[in-house]
Short mmCIF file of C-alpha atoms and ligand atoms in Angstrom, two decimals:
data_model
loop_
_atom_site.label_atom_id
_atom_site.label_comp_id
_atom_site.label_asym_id
_atom_site.label_seq_id
_atom_site.Cartn_x
_atom_site.Cartn_y
_atom_site.Cartn_z
CA MET A 213 0.25 0.08 -0.30
CA GLY A 214 0.99 3.42 -0.66
CA LYS A 215 1.11 6.74 1.97
CA THR A 216 -1.75 8.94 1.91
CA TYR A 217 0.01 13.24 1.68
CA LYS A 218 -2.27 15.39 3.88
CA ILE A 219 -2.85 18.14 1.47
CA ALA A 220 -3.74 22.14 1.48
CA VAL A 221 -4.18 24.11 -1.75
CA VAL A 222 -4.30 27.53 -1.80
CA GLY A 223 -5.86 28.76 -5.22
CA GLY A 224 -5.57 32.20 -4.19
CA ASP A 225 -5.75 34.72 -6.85
CA GLY A 226 -5.99 35.63 -10.24
CA THR A 227 -4.78 32.83 -12.70
CA GLY A 228 -4.27 30.63 -9.06
CA PRO A 229 -6.45 28.66 -9.22
CA GLU A 230 -6.32 27.32 -12.29
CA VAL A 231 -2.18 26.04 -12.82
CA ILE A 232 -3.25 24.53 -10.08
CA ALA A 233 -5.76 23.13 -11.56
CA GLU A 234 -3.48 21.50 -13.93
CA GLY A 235 -0.92 20.20 -11.10
CA LEU A 236 -3.67 18.25 -9.20
CA LYS A 237 -4.84 16.65 -12.96
CA VAL A 238 -0.63 15.75 -13.01
CA LEU A 239 -0.10 14.65 -9.06
CA ASP A 240 -3.64 12.72 -9.93
CA ALA A 241 -1.86 10.86 -12.69
CA ALA A 242 1.63 9.92 -10.36
CA SER A 243 -0.13 9.69 -7.73
CA ARG A 244 -2.23 6.49 -9.40
CA ARG A 245 0.62 5.33 -11.14
CA PHE A 246 2.98 5.08 -8.25
CA GLY A 247 -0.13 3.89 -6.33
CA PHE A 248 -0.07 6.62 -3.42
CA THR A 249 -2.64 8.81 -2.45
CA LEU A 250 -3.46 12.99 -2.16
CA GLU A 251 -6.13 13.81 0.68
CA LEU A 252 -6.79 16.89 -0.85
CA THR A 253 -7.77 20.21 1.58
CA PRO A 254 -8.94 23.33 -0.38
CA PHE A 255 -8.48 26.70 1.38
CA ASP A 256 -9.82 29.99 -0.69
CA PHE A 257 -7.35 31.98 0.88
CA GLY A 258 -6.95 35.45 -0.94
CA GLY A 259 -7.47 38.34 -2.39
CA GLU A 260 -11.31 37.44 -2.32
CA ARG A 261 -12.03 36.35 0.67
CA TYR A 262 -10.08 39.79 1.83
CA LEU A 263 -12.35 41.44 -0.42
CA LYS A 264 -15.52 40.12 1.01
CA THR A 265 -14.51 39.62 4.86
CA GLY A 266 -12.17 41.97 5.73
CA GLU A 267 -9.38 38.72 6.94
CA VAL A 268 -6.26 38.23 5.13
CA LEU A 269 -5.57 35.19 6.80
CA PRO A 270 -8.08 34.02 9.84
CA ASP A 271 -6.07 33.08 12.87
CA SER A 272 -6.47 29.87 13.48
CA ALA A 273 -5.03 29.24 9.60
CA VAL A 274 -1.74 29.04 10.47
CA ASP A 275 -2.63 26.46 12.88
CA GLU A 276 -4.24 23.84 10.63
CA LEU A 277 -1.90 24.07 8.41
CA ARG A 278 0.52 23.11 10.25
CA LYS A 279 -1.29 19.57 10.51
CA PHE A 280 -0.97 19.13 6.51
CA ASP A 281 1.77 16.90 4.33
CA ALA A 282 2.42 20.33 2.57
CA ILE A 283 0.78 23.29 0.38
CA TYR A 284 0.14 23.94 -2.98
CA LEU A 285 -0.24 27.41 -3.45
CA GLY A 286 -0.89 29.39 -6.97
CA ALA A 287 -0.75 33.04 -6.26
CA ILE A 288 -0.98 35.82 -4.02
CA GLY A 289 -1.85 38.91 -5.37
CA HIS A 290 -5.60 41.60 -6.21
CA PRO A 291 -5.91 44.55 -8.56
CA GLU A 292 -8.24 46.04 -6.35
CA VAL A 293 -6.25 44.83 -2.71
CA LYS A 294 -3.42 48.08 -1.88
CA PRO A 295 0.21 46.70 -3.23
CA GLY A 296 1.23 44.22 0.52
CA VAL A 297 -2.03 43.62 2.16
CA LEU A 298 -2.03 40.10 1.26
CA GLU A 299 1.27 39.31 -0.07
CA LYS A 300 3.16 39.79 3.44
CA GLY A 301 -0.87 39.25 5.30
CA ILE A 302 -0.60 35.37 2.98
CA LEU A 303 2.81 34.91 1.85
CA LEU A 304 5.17 36.35 4.09
CA ARG A 305 2.94 35.26 7.05
CA LEU A 306 2.90 31.36 6.30
CA ARG A 307 6.34 31.61 5.46
CA PHE A 308 7.43 32.72 8.52
CA GLU A 309 4.17 31.60 11.25
CA LEU A 310 5.42 27.82 9.51
CA ASP A 311 9.68 28.81 9.41
CA GLN A 312 10.15 27.73 5.88
CA TYR A 313 13.93 28.47 6.48
CA ILE A 314 15.03 27.62 3.12
CA ASN A 315 13.35 29.27 -0.02
CA LEU A 316 14.37 26.60 -2.98
CA ARG A 317 14.62 28.19 -6.80
CA PRO A 318 15.64 25.56 -9.52
CA VAL A 319 17.49 27.09 -12.56
CA LYS A 320 16.95 25.07 -15.31
CA LEU A 321 16.24 25.01 -19.10
CA PHE A 322 13.82 22.90 -20.25
CA PRO A 323 14.68 21.49 -23.88
CA GLY A 324 12.86 23.35 -27.06
CA VAL A 325 12.80 26.07 -24.62
CA ASP A 326 14.06 30.18 -25.64
CA CYS A 327 16.59 31.15 -23.77
CA PRO A 328 17.41 35.19 -24.35
CA LEU A 329 21.23 33.76 -23.69
CA LYS A 330 23.03 33.89 -26.79
CA ASP A 331 24.49 30.52 -27.51
CA LYS A 332 23.24 29.36 -24.41
CA GLY A 333 21.43 25.51 -24.44
CA PRO A 334 20.04 23.36 -21.67
CA GLU A 335 24.05 22.14 -20.62
CA HIS A 336 25.00 25.09 -19.67
CA ILE A 337 21.55 26.80 -17.38
CA ASP A 338 21.14 23.87 -14.88
CA PHE A 339 21.79 25.46 -11.02
CA MET A 340 19.87 25.58 -7.57
CA VAL A 341 19.05 29.10 -5.94
CA ILE A 342 18.56 28.82 -1.77
CA ARG A 343 17.27 31.65 -1.03
CA GLU A 344 17.40 32.16 3.42
CA ASN A 345 13.13 32.53 4.00
CA THR A 346 12.42 33.59 6.72
CA GLU A 347 15.24 36.82 8.02
CA GLY A 348 17.03 38.98 6.57
CA LEU A 349 15.22 42.71 4.77
CA TYR A 350 11.80 40.74 5.51
CA ALA A 351 12.18 40.64 8.47
CA GLY A 352 10.21 43.32 9.12
CA ALA A 353 12.75 45.31 11.53
CA GLY A 354 13.15 48.49 11.38
CA GLY A 355 10.31 51.43 11.47
CA PHE A 356 9.81 55.20 11.09
CA LEU A 357 10.35 57.99 12.79
CA LYS A 358 9.17 61.90 12.33
CA LYS A 359 6.48 61.03 10.34
CA GLY A 360 5.13 62.76 7.49
CA THR A 361 7.64 65.42 9.07
CA PRO A 362 11.07 67.49 6.64
CA ASP A 363 12.67 65.62 8.97
CA GLU A 364 11.11 61.53 8.71
CA ILE A 365 13.91 58.82 9.43
CA ALA A 366 13.03 55.33 7.62
CA THR A 367 15.09 52.17 8.95
CA GLN A 368 14.67 48.77 7.79
CA LEU A 369 17.23 46.59 9.62
CA SER A 370 18.52 43.34 7.80
CA VAL A 371 18.56 40.96 10.64
CA ASN A 372 20.86 37.90 9.96
CA THR A 373 21.49 35.26 13.11
CA ARG A 374 23.09 32.51 13.99
CA LYS A 375 21.16 30.44 13.36
CA GLY A 376 19.35 30.64 10.74
CA VAL A 377 21.67 30.87 8.80
CA GLU A 378 23.89 28.74 9.65
CA ARG A 379 20.86 26.27 9.35
CA CYS A 380 20.45 27.87 6.12
CA ILE A 381 23.99 26.92 5.01
CA ARG A 382 24.14 24.00 6.21
CA TYR A 383 20.55 23.56 3.87
CA ALA A 384 23.05 24.24 1.07
CA PHE A 385 26.21 22.69 1.07
CA GLU A 386 23.40 19.43 2.15
CA CYS A 387 21.44 19.18 -1.18
CA THR A 388 24.84 20.18 -3.06
CA LYS A 389 26.22 17.20 -1.85
CA LYS A 390 22.43 15.15 -3.07
CA ARG A 391 22.45 16.42 -6.47
CA ASN A 392 25.65 15.82 -6.42
CA LYS A 393 26.36 17.68 -9.91
CA ASP A 394 29.12 19.72 -9.55
CA ASN A 395 29.91 19.99 -6.27
CA LYS A 396 30.55 23.01 -5.86
CA LEU A 397 28.50 25.98 -3.63
CA THR A 398 28.23 29.39 -4.90
CA LEU A 399 27.91 32.31 -1.72
CA CYS A 400 26.11 35.26 -3.22
CA GLY A 401 26.59 38.12 -0.70
CA LYS A 402 28.53 41.67 -0.81
CA THR A 403 31.54 41.41 1.57
CA ASN A 404 32.46 44.68 0.65
CA VAL A 405 29.92 47.07 2.07
CA LEU A 406 27.98 44.89 3.71
CA THR A 407 30.22 44.52 6.61
CA TYR A 408 28.36 42.69 9.23
CA ALA A 409 25.32 41.48 7.78
CA PHE A 410 28.32 38.98 5.64
CA ASP A 411 31.59 38.99 7.49
CA LEU A 412 28.58 36.53 9.60
CA TRP A 413 28.25 34.87 6.42
CA GLU A 414 31.00 34.27 4.84
CA ARG A 415 32.31 32.97 8.72
CA THR A 416 29.55 29.98 8.72
CA PHE A 417 30.41 29.65 5.91
CA HIS A 418 34.17 28.87 5.65
CA GLU A 419 32.96 26.87 9.54
CA VAL A 420 30.39 24.80 7.71
CA ALA A 421 32.51 23.63 4.68
CA ARG A 422 35.09 22.47 7.23
CA GLU A 423 31.93 19.34 7.55
CA TYR A 424 31.65 18.76 3.15
CA PRO A 425 35.61 18.16 2.50
CA GLY A 426 34.37 17.05 -1.02
CA ILE A 427 32.63 20.35 -2.27
CA LYS A 428 33.86 23.18 -3.64
CA THR A 429 33.19 26.68 -2.29
CA ASP A 430 33.13 30.07 -4.00
CA TYR A 431 32.00 33.36 -3.15
CA ALA A 432 30.26 35.88 -5.20
CA HIS A 433 29.53 39.45 -5.09
CA VAL A 434 25.90 39.86 -5.30
CA ASP A 435 25.83 42.66 -8.00
CA ALA A 436 28.69 39.72 -9.95
CA ILE A 437 26.28 37.33 -10.01
CA THR A 438 23.95 39.14 -11.60
CA MET A 439 26.80 39.63 -14.75
CA TRP A 440 27.85 35.78 -14.81
CA PHE A 441 24.35 34.57 -14.85
CA VAL A 442 23.99 35.99 -18.15
CA LYS A 443 27.20 35.29 -19.14
CA ASN A 444 28.83 32.62 -17.93
CA PRO A 445 25.57 30.39 -15.54
CA GLU A 446 27.46 27.04 -16.99
CA TRP A 447 29.69 28.56 -14.04
CA PHE A 448 26.93 27.34 -10.74
CA ASP A 449 26.47 24.23 -9.49
CA VAL A 450 24.01 25.80 -6.50
CA ILE A 451 23.70 29.56 -5.00
CA VAL A 452 23.35 30.40 -1.20
CA THR A 453 22.49 33.62 -0.75
CA ASP A 454 20.73 35.89 2.50
CA ASN A 455 16.53 37.16 1.39
CA LEU A 456 16.30 40.11 -0.59
CA PHE A 457 19.74 38.67 -2.66
CA GLY A 458 17.56 35.45 -3.27
CA ASP A 459 14.09 37.55 -3.73
CA ILE A 460 15.70 39.13 -6.48
CA ILE A 461 18.79 36.58 -8.49
CA THR A 462 15.92 34.11 -8.60
CA ASP A 463 13.69 36.31 -10.95
CA LEU A 464 17.04 36.70 -13.25
CA GLY A 465 17.43 33.30 -13.21
CA ALA A 466 13.47 32.67 -14.14
CA MET A 467 14.11 34.61 -16.47
CA ILE A 468 17.26 32.64 -18.12
CA GLN A 469 15.09 29.36 -17.95
CA GLY A 470 12.34 30.28 -20.33
CA GLY A 471 10.86 32.53 -18.34
CA LEU A 472 8.28 32.62 -15.34
CA GLY A 473 5.70 30.29 -17.36
CA ILE A 474 7.92 27.10 -16.10
CA ALA A 475 9.87 28.96 -12.81
CA ALA A 476 8.49 26.96 -9.50
CA GLY A 477 9.72 27.54 -6.29
CA GLY A 478 9.30 25.73 -2.79
CA ASN A 479 9.43 27.16 1.15
CA ILE A 480 11.13 24.33 2.81
CA ASN A 481 10.75 24.25 7.00
CA PRO A 482 13.27 20.71 7.18
CA GLU A 483 11.16 19.86 9.94
CA GLY A 484 7.67 20.39 9.76
CA VAL A 485 5.15 22.06 6.63
CA SER A 486 6.89 23.33 3.36
CA MET A 487 5.41 25.91 1.11
CA PHE A 488 4.99 24.92 -2.99
CA GLU A 489 4.15 27.49 -5.12
CA PRO A 490 4.89 28.48 -9.04
CA MET A 491 7.60 31.88 -8.89
CA GLY A 492 4.92 34.05 -10.98
CA GLY A 493 2.27 36.30 -9.64
CA SER A 494 -1.65 36.36 -9.92
CA ALA A 495 -1.62 37.97 -13.26
CA PRO A 496 -5.04 38.96 -13.72
CA LYS A 497 -5.36 39.28 -16.43
CA TYR A 498 -5.01 36.55 -17.43
CA LYS A 499 -7.38 35.42 -15.71
CA GLY A 500 -10.23 32.97 -16.49
CA GLN A 501 -9.18 32.87 -20.89
CA ASN A 502 -7.51 29.29 -20.22
CA ILE A 503 -4.40 30.67 -22.00
CA ILE A 504 -1.91 30.93 -18.80
CA ASN A 505 1.07 28.62 -18.95
CA PRO A 506 0.59 26.29 -16.74
CA LEU A 507 3.97 24.58 -16.21
CA ALA A 508 5.46 26.65 -13.39
CA ALA A 509 2.84 25.04 -11.27
CA ILE A 510 3.12 21.63 -13.09
CA CYS A 511 6.82 22.04 -11.69
CA ALA A 512 5.95 23.00 -8.24
CA GLY A 513 3.69 19.73 -7.54
CA GLY A 514 6.35 17.59 -8.89
CA MET A 515 9.29 19.76 -6.65
CA MET A 516 6.65 19.29 -4.13
CA LEU A 517 6.29 14.88 -4.66
CA ASP A 518 10.03 15.24 -4.43
CA HIS A 519 10.01 16.54 -1.02
CA LEU A 520 6.84 14.04 0.18
CA GLY A 521 9.24 11.17 -0.91
CA GLU A 522 8.07 10.46 -3.93
CA THR A 523 11.52 10.73 -5.61
CA ALA A 524 10.47 8.63 -8.93
CA ALA A 525 7.35 10.76 -9.44
CA ALA A 526 8.81 13.06 -9.27
CA LYS A 527 11.15 12.76 -11.51
CA LEU A 528 9.13 11.43 -14.34
CA VAL A 529 6.56 14.71 -13.51
CA GLU A 530 9.79 16.73 -14.95
CA LYS A 531 10.58 14.13 -17.64
CA ALA A 532 6.64 14.65 -18.73
CA VAL A 533 7.36 18.61 -18.41
CA MET A 534 10.29 18.18 -20.54
CA ASP A 535 9.10 16.58 -23.38
CA VAL A 536 6.15 19.45 -23.35
CA THR A 537 8.64 21.59 -23.76
CA GLY A 538 10.74 19.94 -26.14
CA THR A 539 8.34 18.11 -28.57
CA LYS A 540 4.75 20.36 -28.78
CA LEU A 541 4.66 23.64 -27.32
CA LYS A 542 5.23 26.98 -29.44
CA SER A 543 6.47 28.93 -26.57
CA LEU A 544 5.86 29.73 -22.67
CA ALA A 545 3.95 32.90 -22.79
CA ALA A 546 0.76 32.84 -21.93
CA GLY A 547 -1.35 32.69 -24.38
CA LYS A 548 1.37 31.76 -27.48
CA MET A 549 2.32 27.97 -25.98
CA GLY A 550 -0.11 26.67 -29.53
CA TYR A 551 -2.30 24.84 -26.35
CA SER A 552 -4.00 25.61 -23.87
CA THR A 553 -3.90 26.27 -20.15
CA THR A 554 -5.88 22.57 -20.02
CA GLU A 555 -4.29 21.00 -22.52
CA VAL A 556 -1.05 21.77 -21.14
CA GLY A 557 -1.69 19.90 -18.66
CA ASP A 558 -3.46 17.28 -19.83
CA MET A 559 -0.54 16.66 -22.22
CA VAL A 560 1.36 16.21 -19.19
CA ALA A 561 -0.96 14.21 -17.44
CA GLN A 562 -0.81 11.87 -20.48
CA LEU A 563 3.06 11.35 -20.37
CA VAL A 564 2.96 10.87 -16.66
CA ALA A 565 0.47 8.06 -17.31
CA ASP A 566 1.92 6.86 -19.93
CA MET A 567 5.34 7.33 -20.92
CA LYS A 568 8.16 5.19 -20.06
CA GLU A 569 10.25 5.67 -17.04
C1 IPM B 539 9.00 36.14 -4.53
C2 IPM B 539 7.51 37.32 -4.23
C3 IPM B 539 7.53 37.82 -2.86
C4 IPM B 539 9.17 37.97 -1.78
C5 IPM B 539 6.56 38.88 -2.59
C6 IPM B 539 5.26 38.80 -3.01
C7 IPM B 539 6.17 38.57 -1.28
O1 IPM B 539 8.30 38.21 -5.03
O2 IPM B 539 7.79 34.40 -4.11
O3 IPM B 539 10.00 35.68 -4.73
O4 IPM B 539 9.51 38.61 -2.44
O5 IPM B 539 9.48 37.52 -2.32
MN1 MN B 540 10.73 37.42 -5.70
#
């Protein structure tokens, strides 16, 4: 008998529910083939609920979500809600309160996908970014002084705890070892200017590195890494960095892997409940048209399977997506795929059901 996993499903706003529906189709095909069960529980958190009830996230929600094996999230963000309310009130709150201290973002160019970089193909772009997900400039430390006066002061502090930095770096070394590709971990920081925060990161990085003699270590400043992503993406295997730098460089990473239509991520608490999401936003202008690309959500579902321990199923989902990008889709852009959202989901699900492992 295969295992049963309890999954909280938050479709969210805009095109979120549409792409999650396709992801669930694929997960259903995987569960039949590999003999496990996904017990799905939907939650209606998002902009619509907030506009109706005035409540962003009920207080009971976080504790309720703790009972699940994983959370599958579509997108949060609504054009009629002031920016920041839902992002902070739902997405960031869940990351923080569920202590999902790793944001894992694979950057991999799949076959057939148009890459904006000249002369770069799938053999050049295959790395992982591990972004610290609960601290740094996202921690919310700081505030206003003399607000609204000509002497107003606004501070926003980057919080870096030894514990938070170390657990993230440790996860990155473990991930590099497990991946066993180039066995190379790059710390991305700004040691020439942020001489407190990244001093802590650098010291911790070198200390932990001693426990991993098989892993080569490297360092790149965050500004320089944006150049290397464009010029030499093949240099990278795994990158570890803080919250804001990770946020910024993974958008660039998404672009070189073909855009937000394919970029997926995991908010991981290795000891708790993790949450998997496509990286793109809610794309409200495409809502309800059946033209949005569901592959990022499908890939996020694949990451969720890998995290749950269904590694063979996860590999097959990736293989099926590669088949679809390599032999079917004209483009990854919404409305230009040559297929509708539901057709793309059907094709991937069919391959997951039938194709050779
Ligand atoms: C992301 C997003 C979020 C972030 C926003 C929506 C708060 O950009 O997941 O990268 O900044 O982390
Ligand atoms: Mn971002």
